[in-house]
Amino acid sequence: MAKNLVIVESPAKAKTIEKFLGSDFKVASSFGHISDLPSKDLGVNVDGDFKPKYEISKDKKTVVKNLKNLADKSDLVWLASDEDREGEAIAWHLFRLLKLDENKARRIVFNEITESAIKNAIENPRPIDYNLVDAQQARRVLDRIVGYELSPVLWKKIKSGLSAGRVQSVSVRLIVEKEREIKNFNTESLYRIDAEFKTNNNDSFKAKLDKTFKTKEEAESFLNNNKNSDFSVENLEKNPLKKTPSPPFTTSTLQQEASRKLYFSVSKTMTVAQRLYESGLITYMRTDSVNLSNFAKDSAKKHIISAFGNQYSNTKSYHTKSKGVQDAHEAIRPTNFSSFGDKILDNDQKRLYQLIWKRTIASQMSDAMLEKTNVKIKSSNYENLFIATGQIVKFDGFLKVYSEGKDNVSDEDSGILPNIQINENLVHNFINATQRFSREPFRYTEASLVKKLEDLGIGRPSTYAPTISTIQNRGYVEKGTIDGEKRNYIQLSLVNEIISENLLEEKVGSDKGKLVPTDTGIIVTDFLINHFENIMDYNFTANVEQNFDHIAEGKQEWTSMMKEFYKNFHPRVEDVHKNAERESGKRILGVHPENKREISVKLGKFGPMIQVGTVEDEEKPIFASLPPEFQIKSVTLEQALDLFSLPRELGEYNNEIVLANNGKYGPYIKYGKKFVSIPKGISPLSIQLNDALDLIKMKEQSEAPIYNYEGIDVQKGKGKFGPFIKWNNMFINVSKKYDWENLSENDIIQLIEERKKKEKEKVVHNWSNENIRVEKGKWGKFYLIKGKIRKEISKSIDVNALTLDDAKQMLENKKE
DNA sequence: CAGTGAGCGAGCTTCCGCTTGACTT
């Protein structure tokens, strides 16, 4: 057994490091945090000393047990978690839970995974930094108090199951406010003038006028003014322009570029990067640092010089400026620059790797040298000037491999100008006056939201992707589906001294794939801003981070910060609990045309709903849920009344009545006892019998058995987790190596047999009459299964000797 | 799984950051 145990956070890192250290060292991983506050209750003594109650995280029990075993057999334990707040806390929890002492434990840190860095770290251990640990405790406890005290307020005042937190609530606020900006935006139009001129050599180029016009009349009169006008070059200026490469990738910039260039979602970028990291092709992918190790800079330099030549190399260091950066890792870069990734089999992995390769290499290359030309063209008839700009590349430098994408591309790039002389006379091919509408602000995409959060110092590299999922899962935010509308605009053209008018068309107002707030998101945000302005302030995180820094520097005691915060926060929570009005976003739509009762729309316990009448009325109110295609803020009285026509009887099929209705899980068709979901885009209010029958037949077809194996039908389908076949109540995933569209008889038999074999190995007991099984799980665990009940069997019980009666007894206890 | 919404009250929900698999349909 090795004398030394090194513990790092990530297993892939452990594997790499073990190669650098000799046989005296065993390297293991903690898989991140091992200890946390309990999930069931607050877990903080808020009435006294703010002491947190820690327990070993549920999924880390075996990890801790294994580490304890290894530690007990070692002479020295090296705690090598990351060099930041969270990493220091992990080291401390390991120290506590592995029951180490000062003689046996050493804390070491390194922020690059190279042999010299690690050996250097081993030679320079330091004590655990308890100030840094306290800063982490403060961060953890603050987040817990905010999240676990605010969420129950929402359950009571708005809807059960909702959540609030320091990061997610502010993220939703950003999206809600952006939507309001767009809604309140006043679109104005003006006329822009652009022209194409011709030189003496018959070369054409484009130019813009330095003035715009408010009305069509003004634009037209300007064009008239150009008839019989002479044009000449008044001024020609050439200026050098330098472009510098962007720094290497952090998590946030990688997510943005992968979104712009590869159209990856934030979470897809992270899973693909994780694969590359596990294969040892890139460094760690959750980082806020732009720093490159000396090793990386050296090998990038060598690669650049040999591939492009000396003049392309410009080795430099980058430093991170944004708030709250902890610099525990390197920037995201290839581990080996000599591989351009052509051999990576998976296409997505290859594309992401090559993006990282280019960005990193470019960051170590020379600036690009450009020359910008500015030409001013005057008219004999008026004062205003036409301006043409051109750009030529004198030396491409880093542009040879990489240029960064832009989020909101508006102006076309200025190209190359022909040879033009000063005072040269020009003629125009055409002059256009084009109506342009001012553009409303851009909605956030996943990646641009991450950028905004990072700018505000909110959230961490490991949480950007999960935060975006959370706010969508809670129903606060969704991806837009509106395609946009057509809009006409006018273009006046002066050609050969004649003015003509054209009506052109453009599309505006699309929110496809962008983040838009739901009714719930808007109501919750307004409620929180009303009652908890402080927490919803964009600077809240920045302010508390300052306190955390003071704690880390030993200038402030962490529980005193908590007391100070809680003293103001908690009474506010109590007050809102007691006194605040229920927030439902209620809007009165009008009165019922027949019975004159009030019709309103609001957010109810189970989501948005329409209500006829009020509680005060003699007659009870009638309700209908508002389907997702409508919104509280925009639904009309007519649409609301329509909803009460459900359920609609469409006709008959196989002697059964066919109904269309809205259910808990969306619109559906019902016939007999069967249900068929109505797909998005079709309304249960307007669907006709024919379409409904088509849907029914489609469903029957997809459920039709494709094969019969051992007397049991085989069906196939596509689920949440990809294509599968179903046999004997087992879902069998069909991997990519099979052609799911055209499964052969052999494929099906093979899939079922493989699965049967796996099942057999797993099952210890099977009392099929009672539908009770005992199965083997991972880590030597055993499970008792009946229907949907799944219970872990304690290790003290001999599973093989278990009888049916024992099993029944255990299931009974479970129910209590 | 495919109607509930007042009010009553049971019993449930919830945070942010650090890490991977196991597991779902």
PDB file of N, CA, C and O in Angstrom, chain A residues 766-798:
ATOM      1  N   ASN A 766     -36.797 -13.394  -6.972  1.00  0.00           N
ATOM      2  CA  ASN A 766     -37.936 -12.882  -7.729  1.00  0.00           C
ATOM      3  C   ASN A 766     -39.190 -13.663  -7.371  1.00  0.00           C
ATOM      4  O   ASN A 766     -39.392 -14.786  -7.822  1.00  0.00           O
ATOM      5  N   TRP A 767     -40.006 -13.058  -6.491  1.00  0.00           N
ATOM      6  CA  TRP A 767     -41.289 -13.695  -6.152  1.00  0.00           C
ATOM      7  C   TRP A 767     -42.334 -13.083  -7.070  1.00  0.00           C
ATOM      8  O   TRP A 767     -42.992 -12.088  -6.718  1.00  0.00           O
ATOM      9  N   SER A 768     -42.481 -13.657  -8.261  1.00  0.00           N
ATOM     10  CA  SER A 768     -43.280 -12.984  -9.286  1.00  0.00           C
ATOM     11  C   SER A 768     -44.767 -12.942  -8.929  1.00  0.00           C
ATOM     12  O   SER A 768     -45.466 -12.027  -9.343  1.00  0.00           O
ATOM     13  N   ASN A 769     -45.235 -13.902  -8.154  1.00  0.00           N
ATOM     14  CA  ASN A 769     -46.651 -13.875  -7.776  1.00  0.00           C
ATOM     15  C   ASN A 769     -46.991 -12.621  -6.982  1.00  0.00           C
ATOM     16  O   ASN A 769     -48.078 -12.072  -7.109  1.00  0.00           O
ATOM     17  N   GLU A 770     -46.064 -12.212  -6.145  1.00  0.00           N
ATOM     18  CA  GLU A 770     -46.292 -11.029  -5.307  1.00  0.00           C
ATOM     19  C   GLU A 770     -45.738  -9.771  -5.962  1.00  0.00           C
ATOM     20  O   GLU A 770     -45.844  -8.687  -5.417  1.00  0.00           O
ATOM     21  N   ASN A 771     -45.064  -9.960  -7.124  1.00  0.00           N
ATOM     22  CA  ASN A 771     -44.435  -8.837  -7.817  1.00  0.00           C
ATOM     23  C   ASN A 771     -43.356  -8.169  -6.952  1.00  0.00           C
ATOM     24  O   ASN A 771     -43.192  -6.957  -6.949  1.00  0.00           O
ATOM     25  N   ILE A 772     -42.641  -8.989  -6.179  1.00  0.00           N
ATOM     26  CA  ILE A 772     -41.566  -8.451  -5.329  1.00  0.00           C
ATOM     27  C   ILE A 772     -40.232  -9.027  -5.806  1.00  0.00           C
ATOM     28  O   ILE A 772     -40.118 -10.218  -6.078  1.00  0.00           O
ATOM     29  N   ARG A 773     -39.223  -8.156  -5.960  1.00  0.00           N
ATOM     30  CA  ARG A 773     -37.901  -8.614  -6.400  1.00  0.00           C
ATOM     31  C   ARG A 773     -36.823  -8.074  -5.465  1.00  0.00           C
ATOM     32  O   ARG A 773     -36.995  -7.045  -4.816  1.00  0.00           O
ATOM     33  N   VAL A 774     -35.693  -8.771  -5.430  1.00  0.00           N
ATOM     34  CA  VAL A 774     -34.502  -8.234  -4.787  1.00  0.00           C
ATOM     35  C   VAL A 774     -33.433  -8.128  -5.863  1.00  0.00           C
ATOM     36  O   VAL A 774     -33.148  -9.106  -6.562  1.00  0.00           O
ATOM     37  N   GLU A 775     -32.871  -6.925  -6.036  1.00  0.00           N
ATOM     38  CA  GLU A 775     -31.876  -6.720  -7.086  1.00  0.00           C
ATOM     39  C   GLU A 775     -30.580  -6.175  -6.526  1.00  0.00           C
ATOM     40  O   GLU A 775     -30.553  -5.464  -5.528  1.00  0.00           O
ATOM     41  N   LYS A 776     -29.508  -6.519  -7.270  1.00  0.00           N
ATOM     42  CA  LYS A 776     -28.188  -6.038  -6.905  1.00  0.00           C
ATOM     43  C   LYS A 776     -27.989  -4.674  -7.565  1.00  0.00           C
ATOM     44  O   LYS A 776     -28.264  -4.491  -8.741  1.00  0.00           O
ATOM     45  N   GLY A 777     -27.485  -3.708  -6.802  1.00  0.00           N
ATOM     46  CA  GLY A 777     -27.183  -2.393  -7.367  1.00  0.00           C
ATOM     47  C   GLY A 777     -25.698  -2.141  -7.373  1.00  0.00           C
ATOM     48  O   GLY A 777     -24.902  -3.069  -7.178  1.00  0.00           O
ATOM     49  N   LYS A 778     -25.328  -0.885  -7.599  1.00  0.00           N
ATOM     50  CA  LYS A 778     -23.905  -0.528  -7.576  1.00  0.00           C
ATOM     51  C   LYS A 778     -23.368  -0.509  -6.148  1.00  0.00           C
ATOM     52  O   LYS A 778     -24.126  -0.495  -5.189  1.00  0.00           O
ATOM     53  N   TRP A 779     -22.048  -0.507  -6.014  1.00  0.00           N
ATOM     54  CA  TRP A 779     -21.361  -0.369  -4.726  1.00  0.00           C
ATOM     55  C   TRP A 779     -21.768  -1.459  -3.741  1.00  0.00           C
ATOM     56  O   TRP A 779     -21.796  -1.242  -2.538  1.00  0.00           O
ATOM     57  N   GLY A 780     -22.169  -2.622  -4.239  1.00  0.00           N
ATOM     58  CA  GLY A 780     -22.511  -3.719  -3.342  1.00  0.00           C
ATOM     59  C   GLY A 780     -23.812  -3.488  -2.589  1.00  0.00           C
ATOM     60  O   GLY A 780     -24.036  -4.085  -1.536  1.00  0.00           O
ATOM     61  N   LYS A 781     -24.672  -2.594  -3.112  1.00  0.00           N
ATOM     62  CA  LYS A 781     -25.961  -2.367  -2.457  1.00  0.00           C
ATOM     63  C   LYS A 781     -26.997  -3.333  -3.011  1.00  0.00           C
ATOM     64  O   LYS A 781     -26.878  -3.811  -4.142  1.00  0.00           O
ATOM     65  N   PHE A 782     -28.039  -3.604  -2.219  1.00  0.00           N
ATOM     66  CA  PHE A 782     -29.155  -4.411  -2.705  1.00  0.00           C
ATOM     67  C   PHE A 782     -30.459  -3.642  -2.524  1.00  0.00           C
ATOM     68  O   PHE A 782     -30.598  -2.869  -1.574  1.00  0.00           O
ATOM     69  N   TYR A 783     -31.375  -3.854  -3.444  1.00  0.00           N
ATOM     70  CA  TYR A 783     -32.643  -3.135  -3.376  1.00  0.00           C
ATOM     71  C   TYR A 783     -33.810  -4.102  -3.364  1.00  0.00           C
ATOM     72  O   TYR A 783     -33.795  -5.129  -4.056  1.00  0.00           O
ATOM     73  N   LEU A 784     -34.835  -3.732  -2.601  1.00  0.00           N
ATOM     74  CA  LEU A 784     -36.078  -4.475  -2.552  1.00  0.00           C
ATOM     75  C   LEU A 784     -37.078  -3.685  -3.387  1.00  0.00           C
ATOM     76  O   LEU A 784     -37.282  -2.498  -3.157  1.00  0.00           O
ATOM     77  N   ILE A 785     -37.683  -4.341  -4.393  1.00  0.00           N
ATOM     78  CA  ILE A 785     -38.534  -3.600  -5.325  1.00  0.00           C
ATOM     79  C   ILE A 785     -39.924  -4.203  -5.416  1.00  0.00           C
ATOM     80  O   ILE A 785     -40.077  -5.411  -5.602  1.00  0.00           O
ATOM     81  N   LYS A 786     -40.924  -3.347  -5.241  1.00  0.00           N
ATOM     82  CA  LYS A 786     -42.288  -3.766  -5.519  1.00  0.00           C
ATOM     83  C   LYS A 786     -42.989  -2.638  -6.252  1.00  0.00           C
ATOM     84  O   LYS A 786     -43.160  -1.547  -5.700  1.00  0.00           O
ATOM     85  N   GLY A 787     -43.364  -2.863  -7.476  1.00  0.00           N
ATOM     86  CA  GLY A 787     -43.965  -1.799  -8.287  1.00  0.00           C
ATOM     87  C   GLY A 787     -43.011  -0.629  -8.356  1.00  0.00           C
ATOM     88  O   GLY A 787     -41.863  -0.775  -8.779  1.00  0.00           O
ATOM     89  N   LYS A 788     -43.483   0.508  -7.862  1.00  0.00           N
ATOM     90  CA  LYS A 788     -42.636   1.698  -7.926  1.00  0.00           C
ATOM     91  C   LYS A 788     -41.846   1.921  -6.638  1.00  0.00           C
ATOM     92  O   LYS A 788     -41.043   2.832  -6.542  1.00  0.00           O
ATOM     93  N   ILE A 789     -42.123   1.083  -5.639  1.00  0.00           N
ATOM     94  CA  ILE A 789     -41.404   1.245  -4.368  1.00  0.00           C
ATOM     95  C   ILE A 789     -40.012   0.633  -4.505  1.00  0.00           C
ATOM     96  O   ILE A 789     -39.835  -0.452  -5.064  1.00  0.00           O
ATOM     97  N   ARG A 790     -39.013   1.329  -4.033  1.00  0.00           N
ATOM     98  CA  ARG A 790     -37.637   0.869  -4.153  1.00  0.00           C
ATOM     99  C   ARG A 790     -36.949   1.162  -2.830  1.00  0.00           C
ATOM    100  O   ARG A 790     -36.845   2.304  -2.406  1.00  0.00           O
ATOM    101  N   LYS A 791     -36.522   0.111  -2.142  1.00  0.00           N
ATOM    102  CA  LYS A 791     -35.962   0.323  -0.807  1.00  0.00           C
ATOM    103  C   LYS A 791     -34.574  -0.304  -0.724  1.00  0.00           C
ATOM    104  O   LYS A 791     -34.367  -1.431  -1.166  1.00  0.00           O
ATOM    105  N   GLU A 792     -33.635   0.461  -0.177  1.00  0.00           N
ATOM    106  CA  GLU A 792     -32.286  -0.077  -0.025  1.00  0.00           C
ATOM    107  C   GLU A 792     -32.268  -1.030   1.162  1.00  0.00           C
ATOM    108  O   GLU A 792     -32.824  -0.744   2.224  1.00  0.00           O
ATOM    109  N   ILE A 793     -31.621  -2.198   0.959  1.00  0.00           N
ATOM    110  CA  ILE A 793     -31.567  -3.178   2.043  1.00  0.00           C
ATOM    111  C   ILE A 793     -30.300  -2.942   2.857  1.00  0.00           C
ATOM    112  O   ILE A 793     -29.203  -2.812   2.302  1.00  0.00           O
ATOM    113  N   SER A 794     -30.447  -2.870   4.138  1.00  0.00           N
ATOM    114  CA  SER A 794     -29.313  -2.580   5.016  1.00  0.00           C
ATOM    115  C   SER A 794     -28.225  -3.641   4.854  1.00  0.00           C
ATOM    116  O   SER A 794     -28.495  -4.821   4.640  1.00  0.00           O
ATOM    117  N   LYS A 795     -26.983  -3.209   4.987  1.00  0.00           N
ATOM    118  CA  LYS A 795     -25.833  -4.092   4.755  1.00  0.00           C
ATOM    119  C   LYS A 795     -25.758  -5.222   5.782  1.00  0.00           C
ATOM    120  O   LYS A 795     -25.122  -6.243   5.556  1.00  0.00           O
ATOM    121  N   SER A 796     -26.435  -5.005   6.942  1.00  0.00           N
ATOM    122  CA  SER A 796     -26.322  -6.004   8.011  1.00  0.00           C
ATOM    123  C   SER A 796     -27.162  -7.243   7.693  1.00  0.00           C
ATOM    124  O   SER A 796     -27.023  -8.269   8.354  1.00  0.00           O
ATOM    125  N   ILE A 797     -28.023  -7.144   6.686  1.00  0.00           N
ATOM    126  CA  ILE A 797     -28.891  -8.286   6.371  1.00  0.00           C
ATOM    127  C   ILE A 797     -28.254  -9.160   5.289  1.00  0.00           C
ATOM    128  O   ILE A 797     -27.717  -8.645   4.298  1.00  0.00           O
ATOM    129  N   ASP A 798     -28.299 -10.469   5.490  1.00  0.00           N
ATOM    130  CA  ASP A 798     -27.802 -11.403   4.479  1.00  0.00           C
ATOM    131  C   ASP A 798     -28.867 -11.557   3.393  1.00  0.00           C
ATOM    132  O   ASP A 798     -29.890 -12.193   3.607  1.00  0.00           O
TER     133      ASP A 798
END
